[in-house]
Amino acid sequence: MRELIEFVVKVFSVYLIFRTLGTYIPHALTPEVFNASNSLHFGYFAASLSVPIVVGIVLWVKAPHISETAFPIKRSGTPAGECAMMATGLMLLGVDVAVRSVSVVLNQLGSGTPINYGWVCILFLSVAVVLGHKVIVEGLRKVCTESNGTRLT
């Protein structure tokens, strides 16, 4: 099970990097990017490009540690079950939305247009999901236990 979650984290990190490159390379190849009027915004463009790539590289490197944290071996020798899988999935979804919203907010800051505060709220909510994914899973575990009488492991 640890190998599976390590594989999923690595696939997600590759997806994050290539999605970012696929989004920003066409913008970088336009001649208007390097005009003098846009040179002030180049730092924001570079930051919104580099944040997802750095996060993807960190996720790739930390994938074994994430899988060990998500699926610790209990004293009985059995790995953790569905709740650990849900916690890892929630964390990865939170990371994806946080990285996307950071890129959007940085582009809005650099373009000089008014900031869409909806994306700022999404950024805060996604960071809350990343930091509190285990609390959310514990709540889901309680709801599942009370609704149908079966307990998630």
PDB file of C-alpha atoms in Angstrom:
ATOM      1  CA  MET A   1       0.000   0.000   0.000  1.00  0.00           C
ATOM      2  CA  ARG A   2       2.913   2.335   0.680  1.00  0.00           C
ATOM      3  CA  GLU A   3       4.244   1.769  -2.813  1.00  0.00           C
ATOM      4  CA  LEU A   4       0.867   2.687  -4.255  1.00  0.00           C
ATOM      5  CA  ILE A   5       0.636   5.981  -2.389  1.00  0.00           C
ATOM      6  CA  GLU A   6       4.247   6.805  -3.260  1.00  0.00           C
ATOM      7  CA  PHE A   7       3.427   6.160  -6.920  1.00  0.00           C
ATOM      8  CA  VAL A   8       0.288   8.335  -6.698  1.00  0.00           C
ATOM      9  CA  VAL A   9       2.230  11.214  -5.125  1.00  0.00           C
ATOM     10  CA  LYS A  10       4.916  10.981  -7.816  1.00  0.00           C
ATOM     11  CA  VAL A  11       2.346  10.891 -10.617  1.00  0.00           C
ATOM     12  CA  PHE A  12       0.626  13.906  -9.066  1.00  0.00           C
ATOM     13  CA  SER A  13       3.928  15.804  -8.908  1.00  0.00           C
ATOM     14  CA  VAL A  14       4.635  15.074 -12.584  1.00  0.00           C
ATOM     15  CA  TYR A  15       1.089  16.177 -13.447  1.00  0.00           C
ATOM     16  CA  LEU A  16       1.592  19.401 -11.495  1.00  0.00           C
ATOM     17  CA  ILE A  17       4.829  20.215 -13.301  1.00  0.00           C
ATOM     18  CA  PHE A  18       3.619  19.397 -16.821  1.00  0.00           C
ATOM     19  CA  ARG A  19       0.269  21.145 -16.344  1.00  0.00           C
ATOM     20  CA  THR A  20       2.156  24.271 -15.314  1.00  0.00           C
ATOM     21  CA  LEU A  21       4.571  24.055 -18.217  1.00  0.00           C
ATOM     22  CA  GLY A  22       1.707  23.459 -20.641  1.00  0.00           C
ATOM     23  CA  THR A  23      -0.059  26.533 -19.332  1.00  0.00           C
ATOM     24  CA  TYR A  24       2.853  28.969 -19.237  1.00  0.00           C
ATOM     25  CA  ILE A  25       5.095  27.986 -22.156  1.00  0.00           C
ATOM     26  CA  PRO A  26       2.683  29.391 -24.787  1.00  0.00           C
ATOM     27  CA  HIS A  27       2.624  32.690 -22.867  1.00  0.00           C
ATOM     28  CA  ALA A  28       6.412  32.749 -22.641  1.00  0.00           C
ATOM     29  CA  LEU A  29       6.772  32.261 -26.393  1.00  0.00           C
ATOM     30  CA  THR A  30       4.784  35.367 -27.296  1.00  0.00           C
ATOM     31  CA  PRO A  31       6.909  38.412 -28.150  1.00  0.00           C
ATOM     32  CA  GLU A  32       4.873  40.716 -25.894  1.00  0.00           C
ATOM     33  CA  VAL A  33       6.213  39.054 -22.745  1.00  0.00           C
ATOM     34  CA  PHE A  34       9.632  40.657 -23.090  1.00  0.00           C
ATOM     35  CA  ASN A  35       8.489  44.181 -24.013  1.00  0.00           C
ATOM     36  CA  ALA A  36       9.644  47.034 -21.819  1.00  0.00           C
ATOM     37  CA  SER A  37       6.092  47.694 -20.627  1.00  0.00           C
ATOM     38  CA  ASN A  38       5.735  44.102 -19.423  1.00  0.00           C
ATOM     39  CA  SER A  39       9.205  43.798 -17.909  1.00  0.00           C
ATOM     40  CA  LEU A  40       7.914  44.890 -14.492  1.00  0.00           C
ATOM     41  CA  HIS A  41       5.491  41.958 -14.487  1.00  0.00           C
ATOM     42  CA  PHE A  42       8.085  39.373 -15.488  1.00  0.00           C
ATOM     43  CA  GLY A  43       8.939  38.625 -11.849  1.00  0.00           C
ATOM     44  CA  TYR A  44       5.328  37.736 -11.088  1.00  0.00           C
ATOM     45  CA  PHE A  45       5.213  35.603 -14.217  1.00  0.00           C
ATOM     46  CA  ALA A  46       8.377  33.778 -13.179  1.00  0.00           C
ATOM     47  CA  ALA A  47       7.073  33.308  -9.632  1.00  0.00           C
ATOM     48  CA  SER A  48       3.734  31.928 -10.793  1.00  0.00           C
ATOM     49  CA  LEU A  49       5.654  29.545 -13.054  1.00  0.00           C
ATOM     50  CA  SER A  50       8.216  28.443 -10.484  1.00  0.00           C
ATOM     51  CA  VAL A  51       5.894  27.842  -7.493  1.00  0.00           C
ATOM     52  CA  PRO A  52       4.128  24.789  -9.011  1.00  0.00           C
ATOM     53  CA  ILE A  53       7.382  23.398 -10.353  1.00  0.00           C
ATOM     54  CA  VAL A  54       9.119  23.699  -6.974  1.00  0.00           C
ATOM     55  CA  VAL A  55       6.121  22.143  -5.194  1.00  0.00           C
ATOM     56  CA  GLY A  56       6.105  19.290  -7.721  1.00  0.00           C
ATOM     57  CA  ILE A  57       9.810  18.635  -7.184  1.00  0.00           C
ATOM     58  CA  VAL A  58       9.391  18.709  -3.394  1.00  0.00           C
ATOM     59  CA  LEU A  59       6.470  16.278  -3.628  1.00  0.00           C
ATOM     60  CA  TRP A  60       8.535  13.940  -5.818  1.00  0.00           C
ATOM     61  CA  VAL A  61      11.433  13.973  -3.373  1.00  0.00           C
ATOM     62  CA  LYS A  62       9.201  13.644  -0.291  1.00  0.00           C
ATOM     63  CA  ALA A  63       6.943  10.916  -1.754  1.00  0.00           C
ATOM     64  CA  PRO A  64       8.507   8.102   0.314  1.00  0.00           C
ATOM     65  CA  HIS A  65       8.132  10.141   3.503  1.00  0.00           C
ATOM     66  CA  ILE A  66       4.524  11.024   2.652  1.00  0.00           C
ATOM     67  CA  SER A  67       3.698   7.363   2.064  1.00  0.00           C
ATOM     68  CA  GLU A  68       5.304   6.347   5.366  1.00  0.00           C
ATOM     69  CA  THR A  69       3.388   9.071   7.193  1.00  0.00           C
ATOM     70  CA  ALA A  70       0.109   8.194   5.500  1.00  0.00           C
ATOM     71  CA  PHE A  71       0.382   4.453   6.058  1.00  0.00           C
ATOM     72  CA  PRO A  72       2.141   3.797   9.333  1.00  0.00           C
ATOM     73  CA  ILE A  73       2.454   0.199  10.422  1.00  0.00           C
ATOM     74  CA  LYS A  74       0.284  -0.370  13.471  1.00  0.00           C
ATOM     75  CA  ARG A  75       1.497  -2.510  16.337  1.00  0.00           C
ATOM     76  CA  SER A  76      -0.477  -5.460  15.004  1.00  0.00           C
ATOM     77  CA  GLY A  77       1.495  -5.298  11.751  1.00  0.00           C
ATOM     78  CA  THR A  78      -1.385  -4.198   9.522  1.00  0.00           C
ATOM     79  CA  PRO A  79      -1.167  -0.918   7.636  1.00  0.00           C
ATOM     80  CA  ALA A  80      -3.711   1.834   8.120  1.00  0.00           C
ATOM     81  CA  GLY A  81      -6.760   1.590   5.904  1.00  0.00           C
ATOM     82  CA  GLU A  82      -9.237   3.767   4.086  1.00  0.00           C
ATOM     83  CA  CYS A  83      -8.910   6.789   6.352  1.00  0.00           C
ATOM     84  CA  ALA A  84      -5.211   7.133   5.603  1.00  0.00           C
ATOM     85  CA  MET A  85      -5.971   6.919   1.887  1.00  0.00           C
ATOM     86  CA  MET A  86      -8.647   9.618   2.222  1.00  0.00           C
ATOM     87  CA  ALA A  87      -6.283  11.822   4.231  1.00  0.00           C
ATOM     88  CA  THR A  88      -3.590  11.545   1.574  1.00  0.00           C
ATOM     89  CA  GLY A  89      -6.070  12.244  -1.219  1.00  0.00           C
ATOM     90  CA  LEU A  90      -7.418  15.296   0.584  1.00  0.00           C
ATOM     91  CA  MET A  91      -3.903  16.568   1.144  1.00  0.00           C
ATOM     92  CA  LEU A  92      -3.041  16.171  -2.550  1.00  0.00           C
ATOM     93  CA  LEU A  93      -6.260  17.894  -3.629  1.00  0.00           C
ATOM     94  CA  GLY A  94      -5.517  20.738  -1.230  1.00  0.00           C
ATOM     95  CA  VAL A  95      -1.994  21.070  -2.617  1.00  0.00           C
ATOM     96  CA  ASP A  96      -3.319  21.148  -6.187  1.00  0.00           C
ATOM     97  CA  VAL A  97      -5.881  23.852  -5.470  1.00  0.00           C
ATOM     98  CA  ALA A  98      -3.407  25.856  -3.350  1.00  0.00           C
ATOM     99  CA  VAL A  99      -0.760  25.826  -6.081  1.00  0.00           C
ATOM    100  CA  ARG A 100      -3.295  26.809  -8.723  1.00  0.00           C
ATOM    101  CA  SER A 101      -4.670  29.660  -6.606  1.00  0.00           C
ATOM    102  CA  VAL A 102      -1.166  30.931  -5.739  1.00  0.00           C
ATOM    103  CA  SER A 103      -0.387  31.118  -9.455  1.00  0.00           C
ATOM    104  CA  VAL A 104      -3.628  32.966 -10.194  1.00  0.00           C
ATOM    105  CA  VAL A 105      -3.149  35.445  -7.343  1.00  0.00           C
ATOM    106  CA  LEU A 106       0.461  36.111  -8.384  1.00  0.00           C
ATOM    107  CA  ASN A 107      -0.639  36.733 -11.979  1.00  0.00           C
ATOM    108  CA  GLN A 108      -3.334  39.117 -10.770  1.00  0.00           C
ATOM    109  CA  LEU A 109      -0.814  40.993  -8.631  1.00  0.00           C
ATOM    110  CA  GLY A 110       1.569  41.280 -11.566  1.00  0.00           C
ATOM    111  CA  SER A 111      -0.965  42.306 -14.170  1.00  0.00           C
ATOM    112  CA  GLY A 112      -2.170  45.360 -12.305  1.00  0.00           C
ATOM    113  CA  THR A 113      -5.798  44.280 -12.518  1.00  0.00           C
ATOM    114  CA  PRO A 114      -7.969  44.251  -9.412  1.00  0.00           C
ATOM    115  CA  ILE A 115      -7.464  41.163  -7.298  1.00  0.00           C
ATOM    116  CA  ASN A 116     -10.246  38.611  -7.423  1.00  0.00           C
ATOM    117  CA  TYR A 117     -10.738  37.927  -3.728  1.00  0.00           C
ATOM    118  CA  GLY A 118     -12.526  34.688  -4.525  1.00  0.00           C
ATOM    119  CA  TRP A 119      -9.146  33.189  -5.431  1.00  0.00           C
ATOM    120  CA  VAL A 120      -7.670  34.522  -2.190  1.00  0.00           C
ATOM    121  CA  CYS A 121     -10.459  32.775  -0.251  1.00  0.00           C
ATOM    122  CA  ILE A 122      -9.820  29.587  -2.225  1.00  0.00           C
ATOM    123  CA  LEU A 123      -6.133  29.885  -1.344  1.00  0.00           C
ATOM    124  CA  PHE A 124      -6.897  30.121   2.385  1.00  0.00           C
ATOM    125  CA  LEU A 125      -9.402  27.261   2.230  1.00  0.00           C
ATOM    126  CA  SER A 126      -6.986  25.001   0.350  1.00  0.00           C
ATOM    127  CA  VAL A 127      -4.211  25.714   2.855  1.00  0.00           C
ATOM    128  CA  ALA A 128      -6.692  24.850   5.616  1.00  0.00           C
ATOM    129  CA  VAL A 129      -7.453  21.547   3.853  1.00  0.00           C
ATOM    130  CA  VAL A 130      -3.738  20.756   3.535  1.00  0.00           C
ATOM    131  CA  LEU A 131      -3.097  21.512   7.194  1.00  0.00           C
ATOM    132  CA  GLY A 132      -6.288  19.933   8.534  1.00  0.00           C
ATOM    133  CA  HIS A 133      -6.844  16.949   6.262  1.00  0.00           C
ATOM    134  CA  LYS A 134      -6.589  14.479   9.142  1.00  0.00           C
ATOM    135  CA  VAL A 135      -9.254  16.358  11.126  1.00  0.00           C
ATOM    136  CA  ILE A 136     -11.588  16.234   8.121  1.00  0.00           C
ATOM    137  CA  VAL A 137     -11.017  12.484   7.767  1.00  0.00           C
ATOM    138  CA  GLU A 138     -11.756  11.943  11.467  1.00  0.00           C
ATOM    139  CA  GLY A 139     -15.050  13.785  10.963  1.00  0.00           C
ATOM    140  CA  LEU A 140     -15.826  11.588   7.958  1.00  0.00           C
ATOM    141  CA  ARG A 141     -14.991   8.522  10.028  1.00  0.00           C
ATOM    142  CA  LYS A 142     -17.483   9.588  12.705  1.00  0.00           C
ATOM    143  CA  VAL A 143     -20.188  10.276  10.116  1.00  0.00           C
ATOM    144  CA  CYS A 144     -19.653   6.867   8.482  1.00  0.00           C
ATOM    145  CA  THR A 145     -19.708   5.120  11.840  1.00  0.00           C
ATOM    146  CA  GLU A 146     -22.936   6.798  12.921  1.00  0.00           C
ATOM    147  CA  SER A 147     -24.733   6.455   9.590  1.00  0.00           C
ATOM    148  CA  ASN A 148     -24.285   2.781   8.781  1.00  0.00           C
ATOM    149  CA  GLY A 149     -22.656   1.255  11.828  1.00  0.00           C
ATOM    150  CA  THR A 150     -19.446   0.234  10.057  1.00  0.00           C
ATOM    151  CA  ARG A 151     -16.170   1.769  11.058  1.00  0.00           C
ATOM    152  CA  LEU A 152     -13.540   2.823   8.573  1.00  0.00           C
ATOM    153  CA  THR A 153     -10.056   1.621   9.417  1.00  0.00           C
TER     154      THR A 153
END
